[in-house]
PDB file of C-alpha atoms in Angstrom:
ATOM      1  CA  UNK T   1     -74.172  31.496  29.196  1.00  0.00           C
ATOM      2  CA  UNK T   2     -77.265  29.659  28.336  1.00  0.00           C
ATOM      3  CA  UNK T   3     -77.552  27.317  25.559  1.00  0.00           C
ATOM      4  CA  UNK T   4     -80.292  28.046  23.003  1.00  0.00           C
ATOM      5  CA  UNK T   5     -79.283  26.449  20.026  1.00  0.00           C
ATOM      6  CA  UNK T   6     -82.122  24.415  18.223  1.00  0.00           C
ATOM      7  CA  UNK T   7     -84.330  24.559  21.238  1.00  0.00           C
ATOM      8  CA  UNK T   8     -87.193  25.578  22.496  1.00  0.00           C
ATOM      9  CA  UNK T   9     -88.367  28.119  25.086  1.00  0.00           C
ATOM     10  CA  UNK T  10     -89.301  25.350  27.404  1.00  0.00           C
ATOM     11  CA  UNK T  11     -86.508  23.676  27.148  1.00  0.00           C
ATOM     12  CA  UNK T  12     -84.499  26.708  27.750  1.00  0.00           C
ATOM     13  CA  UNK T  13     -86.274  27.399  30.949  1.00  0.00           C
ATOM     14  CA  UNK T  14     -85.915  23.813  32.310  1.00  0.00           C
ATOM     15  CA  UNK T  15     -82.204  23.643  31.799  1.00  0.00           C
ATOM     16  CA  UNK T  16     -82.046  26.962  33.927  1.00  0.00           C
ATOM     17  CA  UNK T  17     -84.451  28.876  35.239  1.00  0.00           C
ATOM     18  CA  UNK T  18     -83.194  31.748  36.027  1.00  0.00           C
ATOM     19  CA  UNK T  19     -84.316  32.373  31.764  1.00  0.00           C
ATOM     20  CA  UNK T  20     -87.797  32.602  32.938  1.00  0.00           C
ATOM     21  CA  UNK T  21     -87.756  35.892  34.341  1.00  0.00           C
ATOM     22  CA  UNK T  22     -85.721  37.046  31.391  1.00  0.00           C
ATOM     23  CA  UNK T  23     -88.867  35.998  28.936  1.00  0.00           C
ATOM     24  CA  UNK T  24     -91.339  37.370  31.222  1.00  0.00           C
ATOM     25  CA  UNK T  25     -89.807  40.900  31.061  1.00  0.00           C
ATOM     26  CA  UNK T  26     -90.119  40.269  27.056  1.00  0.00           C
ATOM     27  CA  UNK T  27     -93.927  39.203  27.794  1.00  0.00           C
ATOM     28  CA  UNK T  28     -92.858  35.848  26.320  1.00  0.00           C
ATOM     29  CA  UNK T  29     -94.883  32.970  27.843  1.00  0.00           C
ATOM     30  CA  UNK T  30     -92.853  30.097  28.606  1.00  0.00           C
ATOM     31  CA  UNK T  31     -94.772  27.743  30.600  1.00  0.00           C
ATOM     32  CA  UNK T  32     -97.923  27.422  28.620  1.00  0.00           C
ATOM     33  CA  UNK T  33     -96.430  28.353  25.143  1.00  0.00           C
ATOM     34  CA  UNK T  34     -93.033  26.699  26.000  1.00  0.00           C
ATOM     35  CA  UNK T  35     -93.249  24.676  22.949  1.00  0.00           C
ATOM     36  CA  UNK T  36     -91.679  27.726  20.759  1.00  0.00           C
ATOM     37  CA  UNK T  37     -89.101  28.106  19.346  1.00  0.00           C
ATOM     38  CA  UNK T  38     -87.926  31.725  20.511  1.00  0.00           C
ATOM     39  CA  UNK T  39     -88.213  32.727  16.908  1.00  0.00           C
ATOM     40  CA  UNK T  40     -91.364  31.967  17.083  1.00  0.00           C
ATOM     41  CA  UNK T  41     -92.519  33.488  20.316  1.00  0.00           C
ATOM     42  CA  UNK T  42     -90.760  36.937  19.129  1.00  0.00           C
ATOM     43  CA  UNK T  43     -92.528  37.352  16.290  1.00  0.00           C
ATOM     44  CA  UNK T  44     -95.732  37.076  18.166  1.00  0.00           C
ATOM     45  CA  UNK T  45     -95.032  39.541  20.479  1.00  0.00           C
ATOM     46  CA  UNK T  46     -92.976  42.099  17.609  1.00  0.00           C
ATOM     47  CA  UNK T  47     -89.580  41.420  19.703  1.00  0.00           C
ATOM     48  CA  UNK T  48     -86.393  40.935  18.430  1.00  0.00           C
ATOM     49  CA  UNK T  49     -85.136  37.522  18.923  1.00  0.00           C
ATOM     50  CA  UNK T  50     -81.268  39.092  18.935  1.00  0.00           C
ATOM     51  CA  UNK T  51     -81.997  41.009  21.979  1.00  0.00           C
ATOM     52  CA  UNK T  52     -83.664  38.017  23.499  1.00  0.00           C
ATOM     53  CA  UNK T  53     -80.464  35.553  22.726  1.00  0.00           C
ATOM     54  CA  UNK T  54     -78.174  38.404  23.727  1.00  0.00           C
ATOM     55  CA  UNK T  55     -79.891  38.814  27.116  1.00  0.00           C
ATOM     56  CA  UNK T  56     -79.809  35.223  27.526  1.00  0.00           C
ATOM     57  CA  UNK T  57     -76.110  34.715  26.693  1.00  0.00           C
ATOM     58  CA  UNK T  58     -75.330  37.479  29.390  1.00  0.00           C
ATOM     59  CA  UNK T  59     -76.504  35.267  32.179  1.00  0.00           C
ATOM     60  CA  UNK T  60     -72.892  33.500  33.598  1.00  0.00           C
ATOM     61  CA  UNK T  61     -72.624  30.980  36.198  1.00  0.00           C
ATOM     62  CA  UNK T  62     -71.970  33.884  38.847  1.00  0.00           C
ATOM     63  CA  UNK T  63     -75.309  35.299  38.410  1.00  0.00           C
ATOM     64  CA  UNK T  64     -76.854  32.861  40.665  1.00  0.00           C
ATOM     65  CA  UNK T  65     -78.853  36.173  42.662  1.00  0.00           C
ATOM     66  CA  UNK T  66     -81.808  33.748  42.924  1.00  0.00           C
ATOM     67  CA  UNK T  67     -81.119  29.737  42.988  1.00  0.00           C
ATOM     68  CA  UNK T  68     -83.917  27.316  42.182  1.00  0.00           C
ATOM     69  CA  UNK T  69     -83.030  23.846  42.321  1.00  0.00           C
ATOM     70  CA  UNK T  70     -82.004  21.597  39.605  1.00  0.00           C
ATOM     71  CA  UNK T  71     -85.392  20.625  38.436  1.00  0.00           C
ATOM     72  CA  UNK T  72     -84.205  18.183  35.277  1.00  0.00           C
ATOM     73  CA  UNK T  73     -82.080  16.177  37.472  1.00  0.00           C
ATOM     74  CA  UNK T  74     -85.466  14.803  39.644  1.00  0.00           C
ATOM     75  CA  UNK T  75     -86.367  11.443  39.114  1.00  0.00           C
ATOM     76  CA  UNK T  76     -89.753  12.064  38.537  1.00  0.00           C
ATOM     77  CA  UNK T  77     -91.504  10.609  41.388  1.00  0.00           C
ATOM     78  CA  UNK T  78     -89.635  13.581  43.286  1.00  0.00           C
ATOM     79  CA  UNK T  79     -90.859  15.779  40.771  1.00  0.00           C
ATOM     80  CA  UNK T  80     -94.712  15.079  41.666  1.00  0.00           C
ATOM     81  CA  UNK T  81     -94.018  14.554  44.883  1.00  0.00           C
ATOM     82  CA  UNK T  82     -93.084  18.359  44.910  1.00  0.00           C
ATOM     83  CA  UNK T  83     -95.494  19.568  42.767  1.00  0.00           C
ATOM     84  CA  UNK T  84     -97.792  18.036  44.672  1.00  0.00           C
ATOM     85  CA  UNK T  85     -96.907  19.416  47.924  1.00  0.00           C
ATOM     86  CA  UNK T  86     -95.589  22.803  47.052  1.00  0.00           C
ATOM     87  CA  UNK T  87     -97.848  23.802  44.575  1.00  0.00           C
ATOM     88  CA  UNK T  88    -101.126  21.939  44.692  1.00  0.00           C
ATOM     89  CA  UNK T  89    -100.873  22.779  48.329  1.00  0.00           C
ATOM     90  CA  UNK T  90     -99.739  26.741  47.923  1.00  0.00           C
ATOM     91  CA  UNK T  91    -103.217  26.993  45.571  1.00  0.00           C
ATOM     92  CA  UNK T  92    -105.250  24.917  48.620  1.00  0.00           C
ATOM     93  CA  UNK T  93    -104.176  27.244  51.382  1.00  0.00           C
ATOM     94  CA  UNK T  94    -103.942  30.633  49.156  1.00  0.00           C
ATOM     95  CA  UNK T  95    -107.242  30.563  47.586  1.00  0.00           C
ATOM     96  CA  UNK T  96    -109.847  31.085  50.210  1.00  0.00           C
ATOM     97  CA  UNK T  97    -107.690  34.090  51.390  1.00  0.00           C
ATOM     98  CA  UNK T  98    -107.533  35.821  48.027  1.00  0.00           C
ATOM     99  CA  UNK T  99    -111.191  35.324  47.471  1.00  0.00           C
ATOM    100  CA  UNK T 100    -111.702  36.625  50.865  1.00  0.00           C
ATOM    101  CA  UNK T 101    -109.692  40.029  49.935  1.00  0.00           C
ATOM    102  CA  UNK T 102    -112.114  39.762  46.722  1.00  0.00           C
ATOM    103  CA  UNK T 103    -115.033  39.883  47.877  1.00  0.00           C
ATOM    104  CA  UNK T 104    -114.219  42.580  50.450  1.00  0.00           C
ATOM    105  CA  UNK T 105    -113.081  44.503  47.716  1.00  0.00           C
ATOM    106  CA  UNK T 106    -115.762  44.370  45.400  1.00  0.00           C
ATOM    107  CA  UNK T 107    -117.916  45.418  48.839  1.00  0.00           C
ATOM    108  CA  UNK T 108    -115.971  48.487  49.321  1.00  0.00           C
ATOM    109  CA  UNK T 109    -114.459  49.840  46.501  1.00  0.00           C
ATOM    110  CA  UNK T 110    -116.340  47.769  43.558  1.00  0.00           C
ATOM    111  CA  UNK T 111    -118.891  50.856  42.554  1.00  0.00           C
ATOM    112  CA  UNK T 112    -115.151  53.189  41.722  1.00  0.00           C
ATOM    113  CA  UNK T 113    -113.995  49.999  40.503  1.00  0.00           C
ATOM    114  CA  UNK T 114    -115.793  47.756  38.445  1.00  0.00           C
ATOM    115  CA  UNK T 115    -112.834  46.302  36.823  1.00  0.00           C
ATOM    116  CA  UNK T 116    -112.545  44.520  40.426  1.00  0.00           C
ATOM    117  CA  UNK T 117    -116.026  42.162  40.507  1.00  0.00           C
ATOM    118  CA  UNK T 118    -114.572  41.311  36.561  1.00  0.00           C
ATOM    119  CA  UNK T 119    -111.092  40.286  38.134  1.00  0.00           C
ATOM    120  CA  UNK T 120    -113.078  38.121  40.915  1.00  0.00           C
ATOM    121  CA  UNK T 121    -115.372  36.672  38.661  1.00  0.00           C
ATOM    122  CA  UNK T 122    -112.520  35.494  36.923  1.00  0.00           C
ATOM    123  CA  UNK T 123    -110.711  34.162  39.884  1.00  0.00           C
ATOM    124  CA  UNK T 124    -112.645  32.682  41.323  1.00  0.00           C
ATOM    125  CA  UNK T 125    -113.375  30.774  37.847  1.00  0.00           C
ATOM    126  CA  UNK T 126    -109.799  30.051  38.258  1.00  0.00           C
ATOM    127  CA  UNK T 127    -110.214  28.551  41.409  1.00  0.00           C
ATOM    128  CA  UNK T 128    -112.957  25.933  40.796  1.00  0.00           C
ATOM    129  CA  UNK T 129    -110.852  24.516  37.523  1.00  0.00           C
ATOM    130  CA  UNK T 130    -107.757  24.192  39.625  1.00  0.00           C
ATOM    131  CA  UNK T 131    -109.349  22.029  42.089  1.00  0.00           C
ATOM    132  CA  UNK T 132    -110.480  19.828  39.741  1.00  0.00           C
ATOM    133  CA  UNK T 133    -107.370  20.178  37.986  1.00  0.00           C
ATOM    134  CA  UNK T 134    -105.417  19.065  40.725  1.00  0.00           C
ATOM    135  CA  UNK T 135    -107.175  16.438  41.255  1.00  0.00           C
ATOM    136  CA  UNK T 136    -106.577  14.645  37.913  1.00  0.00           C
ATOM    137  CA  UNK T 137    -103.048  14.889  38.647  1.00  0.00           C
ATOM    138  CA  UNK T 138    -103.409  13.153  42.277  1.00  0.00           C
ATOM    139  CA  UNK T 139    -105.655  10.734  41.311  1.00  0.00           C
ATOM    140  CA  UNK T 140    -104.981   9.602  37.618  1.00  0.00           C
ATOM    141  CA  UNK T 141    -101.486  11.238  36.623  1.00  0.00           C
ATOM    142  CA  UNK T 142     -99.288  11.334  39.708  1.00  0.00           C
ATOM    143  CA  UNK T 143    -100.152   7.852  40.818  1.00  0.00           C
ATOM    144  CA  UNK T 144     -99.321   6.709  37.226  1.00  0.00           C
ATOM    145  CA  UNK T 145     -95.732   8.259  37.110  1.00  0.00           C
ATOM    146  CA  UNK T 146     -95.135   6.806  40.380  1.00  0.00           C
ATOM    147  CA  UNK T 147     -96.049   3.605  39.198  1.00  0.00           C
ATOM    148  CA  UNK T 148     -93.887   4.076  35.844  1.00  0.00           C
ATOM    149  CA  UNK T 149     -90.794   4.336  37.951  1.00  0.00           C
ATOM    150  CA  UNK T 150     -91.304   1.759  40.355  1.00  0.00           C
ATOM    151  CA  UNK T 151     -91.660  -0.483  37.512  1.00  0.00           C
ATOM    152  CA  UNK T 152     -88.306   0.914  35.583  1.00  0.00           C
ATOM    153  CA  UNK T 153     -86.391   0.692  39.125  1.00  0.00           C
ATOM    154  CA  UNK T 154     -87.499  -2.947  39.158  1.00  0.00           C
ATOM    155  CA  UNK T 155     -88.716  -5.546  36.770  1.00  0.00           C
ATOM    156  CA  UNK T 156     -89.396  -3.089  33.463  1.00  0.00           C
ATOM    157  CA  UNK T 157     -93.057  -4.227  33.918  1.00  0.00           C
ATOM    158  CA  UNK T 158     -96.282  -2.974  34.748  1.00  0.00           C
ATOM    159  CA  UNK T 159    -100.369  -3.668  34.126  1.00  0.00           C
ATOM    160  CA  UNK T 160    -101.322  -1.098  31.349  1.00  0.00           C
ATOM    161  CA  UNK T 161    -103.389   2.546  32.374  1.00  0.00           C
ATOM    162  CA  UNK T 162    -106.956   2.660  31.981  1.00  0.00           C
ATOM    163  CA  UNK T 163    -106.669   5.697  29.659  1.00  0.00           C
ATOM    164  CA  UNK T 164    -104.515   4.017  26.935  1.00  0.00           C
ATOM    165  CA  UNK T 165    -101.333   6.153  26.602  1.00  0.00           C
ATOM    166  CA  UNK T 166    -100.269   8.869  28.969  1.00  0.00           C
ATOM    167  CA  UNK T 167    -100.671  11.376  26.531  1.00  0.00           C
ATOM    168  CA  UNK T 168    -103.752  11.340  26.751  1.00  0.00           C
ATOM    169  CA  UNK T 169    -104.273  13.193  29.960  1.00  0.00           C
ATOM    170  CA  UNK T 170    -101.689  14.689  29.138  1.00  0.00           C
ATOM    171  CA  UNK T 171    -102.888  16.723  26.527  1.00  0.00           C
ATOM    172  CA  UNK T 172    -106.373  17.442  28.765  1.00  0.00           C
ATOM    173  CA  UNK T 173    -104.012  18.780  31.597  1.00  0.00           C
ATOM    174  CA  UNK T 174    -102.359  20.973  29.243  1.00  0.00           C
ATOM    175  CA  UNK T 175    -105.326  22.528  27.545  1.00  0.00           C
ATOM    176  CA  UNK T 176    -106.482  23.167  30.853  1.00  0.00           C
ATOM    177  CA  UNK T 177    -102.698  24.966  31.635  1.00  0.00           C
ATOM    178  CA  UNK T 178    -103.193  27.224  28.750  1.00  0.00           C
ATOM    179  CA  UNK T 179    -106.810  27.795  29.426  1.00  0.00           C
ATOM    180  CA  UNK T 180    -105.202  29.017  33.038  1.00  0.00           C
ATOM    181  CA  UNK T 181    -102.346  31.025  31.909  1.00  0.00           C
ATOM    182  CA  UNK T 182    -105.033  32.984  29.090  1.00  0.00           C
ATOM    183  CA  UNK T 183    -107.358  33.745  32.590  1.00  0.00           C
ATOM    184  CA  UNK T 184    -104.373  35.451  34.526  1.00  0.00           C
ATOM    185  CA  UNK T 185    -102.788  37.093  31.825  1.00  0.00           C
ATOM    186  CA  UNK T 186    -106.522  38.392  31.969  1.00  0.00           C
ATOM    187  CA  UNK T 187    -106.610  39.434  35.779  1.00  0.00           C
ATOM    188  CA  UNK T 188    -103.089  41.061  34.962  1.00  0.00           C
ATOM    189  CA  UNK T 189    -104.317  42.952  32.385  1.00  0.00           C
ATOM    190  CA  UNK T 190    -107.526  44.114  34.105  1.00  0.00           C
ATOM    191  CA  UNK T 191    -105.591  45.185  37.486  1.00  0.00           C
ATOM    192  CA  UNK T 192    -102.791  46.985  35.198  1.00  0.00           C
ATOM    193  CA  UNK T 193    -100.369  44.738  36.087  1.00  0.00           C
ATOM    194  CA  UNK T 194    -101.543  44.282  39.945  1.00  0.00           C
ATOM    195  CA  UNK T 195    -100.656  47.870  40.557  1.00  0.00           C
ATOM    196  CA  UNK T 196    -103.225  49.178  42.860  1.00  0.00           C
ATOM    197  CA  UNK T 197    -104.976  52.600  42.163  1.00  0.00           C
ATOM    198  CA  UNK T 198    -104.245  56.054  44.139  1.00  0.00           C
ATOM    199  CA  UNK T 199    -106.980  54.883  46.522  1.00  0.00           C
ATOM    200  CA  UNK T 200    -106.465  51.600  47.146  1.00  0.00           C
ATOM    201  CA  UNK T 201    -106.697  49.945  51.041  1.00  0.00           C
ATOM    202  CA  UNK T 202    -103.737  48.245  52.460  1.00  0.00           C
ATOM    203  CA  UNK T 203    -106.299  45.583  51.802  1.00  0.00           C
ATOM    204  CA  UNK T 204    -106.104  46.489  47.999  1.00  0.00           C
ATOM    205  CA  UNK T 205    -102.012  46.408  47.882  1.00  0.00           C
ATOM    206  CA  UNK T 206    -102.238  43.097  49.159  1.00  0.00           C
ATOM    207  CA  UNK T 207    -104.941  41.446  47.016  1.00  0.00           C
ATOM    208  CA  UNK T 208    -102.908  42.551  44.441  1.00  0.00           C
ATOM    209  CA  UNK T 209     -99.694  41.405  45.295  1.00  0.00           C
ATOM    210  CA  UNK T 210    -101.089  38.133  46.545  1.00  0.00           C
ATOM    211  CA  UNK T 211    -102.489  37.508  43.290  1.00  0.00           C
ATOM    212  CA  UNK T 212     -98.929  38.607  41.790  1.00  0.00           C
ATOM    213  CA  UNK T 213     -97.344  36.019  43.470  1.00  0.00           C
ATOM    214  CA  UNK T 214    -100.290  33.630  42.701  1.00  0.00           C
ATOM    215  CA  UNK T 215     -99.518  33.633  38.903  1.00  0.00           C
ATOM    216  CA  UNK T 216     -95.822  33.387  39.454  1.00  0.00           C
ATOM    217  CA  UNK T 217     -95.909  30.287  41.437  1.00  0.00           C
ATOM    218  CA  UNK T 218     -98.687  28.966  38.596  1.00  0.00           C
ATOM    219  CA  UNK T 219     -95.983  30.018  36.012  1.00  0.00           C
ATOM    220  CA  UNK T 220     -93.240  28.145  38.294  1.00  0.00           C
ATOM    221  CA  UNK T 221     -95.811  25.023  38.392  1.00  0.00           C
ATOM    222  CA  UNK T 222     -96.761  24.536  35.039  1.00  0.00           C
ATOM    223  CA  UNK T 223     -93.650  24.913  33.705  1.00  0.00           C
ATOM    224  CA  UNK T 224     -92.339  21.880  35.685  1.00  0.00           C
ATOM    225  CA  UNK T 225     -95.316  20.064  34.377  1.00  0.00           C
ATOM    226  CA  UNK T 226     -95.541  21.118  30.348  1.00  0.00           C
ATOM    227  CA  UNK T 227     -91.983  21.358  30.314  1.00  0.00           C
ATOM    228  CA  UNK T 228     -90.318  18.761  32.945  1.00  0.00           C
ATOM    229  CA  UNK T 229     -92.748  16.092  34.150  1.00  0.00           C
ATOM    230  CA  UNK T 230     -95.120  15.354  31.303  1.00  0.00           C
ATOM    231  CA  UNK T 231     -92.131  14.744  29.119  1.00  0.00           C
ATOM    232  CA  UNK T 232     -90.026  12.221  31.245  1.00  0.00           C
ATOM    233  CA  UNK T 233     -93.683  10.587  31.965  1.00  0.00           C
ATOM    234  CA  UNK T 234     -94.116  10.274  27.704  1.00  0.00           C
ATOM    235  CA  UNK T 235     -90.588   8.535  27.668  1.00  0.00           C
ATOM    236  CA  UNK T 236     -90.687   6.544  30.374  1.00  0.00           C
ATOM    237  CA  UNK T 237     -94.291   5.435  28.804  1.00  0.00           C
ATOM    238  CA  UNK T 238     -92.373   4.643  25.806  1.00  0.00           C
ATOM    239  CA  UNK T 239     -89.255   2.807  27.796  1.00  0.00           C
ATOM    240  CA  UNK T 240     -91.928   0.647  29.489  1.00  0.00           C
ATOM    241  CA  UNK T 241     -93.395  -0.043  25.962  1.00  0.00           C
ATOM    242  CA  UNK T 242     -89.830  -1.358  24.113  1.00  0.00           C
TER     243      UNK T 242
END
C-alpha cells in the first residue's frame, strides 16, 4: 500500500514509482504538475480521487512486476550523476534518429498526413530547447549540487553561487519542464496516442513508438528533477545557509 496522506502527487511518485503509471492511465501529470495535491489534479481532469486512492492502496509490496531503483535514497551527487548520463545522454543519442524517421515521413506520407510535418515541427522544437536545457543543468546546476555536497561531507562551507539562491534556476528549469511536458502531450495528441494509421510503414510504427518511449523516459527524468533533485538541492542550500 502506498501512502498518500497529506501529500502530493510528486511526492507520491518519488516514494514509489511504480504510482506513476497508475496516474498516467488517469491522464494525471505527475512530473510537471507533481506539485498537486491528488484532489487537485482530479478535479482537473473530472476523475474521482476515490478511485485514484483505491487504485493506489491496491499496489502491495509483491507487485514489484517492474522495479526502479530507490531514487529518494541517492545522495544527490548520484542523482545528477544519473540524470546526467542516462537521460541527458538517452535525448543526445535518440534525437537525430527520431528526426531522421521525421523527416522521412513527412517525405513520404506527409501529403495523407499533414498532422505529421505539425508533429515534427514540434519535435524538433523540442529538441533545440532540450539541448540548451541540458546544458544549464551541466554547466550551472549539476556542478552546483556537486559542490553543495562536497561541502556538507566536509567543512559545512562553500563560496556563494553566482545566481544568488538555487531557486533561482530552479524555477527557469522548471518552466522549461512544463513548457516540455505541454509540447508532448501535444505530439501525443496529434499522433492519437502514437498509434500509427492503417497505412503506416514499418518506418511509421517505429517513429511512433520511438517517440512513445521518448516522452516516457522525459516523464521518468523530470520527475527525478521537479520532484527528487531540485528539492534536496533547496535544502541542502538552506543547510549550507544555517
Amino acid at each position: 500500500m502506498i501512502a498518500t496522506e497529506h501529500k502530493t502527487i510528486g511526492e507520491i511518485v518519488a516514494d514509489d514509482y511504480r504510482a506513476a503509471a497508475i496516474f498516467e492511465n488517469f491522464g494525471i501529470d505527475f512530473c510537471c504538475k507533481g506539485n498537486r495535491t491528488i484532489e487537485a489534479a482530479c478535479a482537473s481532469k473530472d476523475v474521482n480521487p476515490g478511485v485514484v486512492r483505491d487504485t493506489l492502496d491496491k499496489l502491495s509490496d509483491s507487485n514489484q512486476a517492474t522495479a526502479f531503483p530507490d531514487f529518494a535514497s541517492w545522495p544527490s551527487d548520484l542523482l545528477a550523476d544519473y540524470i546526467e548520463k542516462k537521460h541527458h545522454r538517452y535525448i543526445t543519442e535518440t534525437t537525430p534518429v527520431l528526426q531522421q524517421f521525421l523527416d522521412k515521413l513527412c517525405s513520404v506520407h506527409g501529403h495523407r498526413h499533414p498532422e505529421l510535418l505539425e508533429i515534427a515541427r514540434e519535435f524538433n522544437a523540442s529538441a533545440g530547447e532540450l539541448a540548451m536545457h541540458m546544458k544549464k543543468e551541466e554547466l550551472i546546476l549539476f556542478p552546483y549540487v556537486r559542490r553543495m555536497v562536497t561541502a556538507l561531507n566536509s567543512n559545512g562551507k562553500m563560496d556563494p553561487a553566482h545566481f544568488g539562491s538555487v531557486a533561482t534556476p530552479v524555477k527557469v528549469l522548471m518552466d522549461e519542464h512544463t513548457m516540455e511536458g505541454d509540447r508532448f502531450s501535444k505530439i501525443s495528441e496529434l499522433s492519437d496516442n502514437y498509434t500509427p494509421p492503417a497505412d503506416g510503414c514499418t518506418t511509421y510504427k517505429v517513429a511512433f513508438q520511438m517517440l512513445r518511449d521518448f516522452e516516457k523516459d522525459l516523464h521518468l527524468h523530470i520527475h527525478l528533477e521537479n520532484n527528487l533533485l531540485f528539492p534536496q538541492a533547496e535544502a541542502m542550500e538552506q543547510k549550507l545557509k544555517a
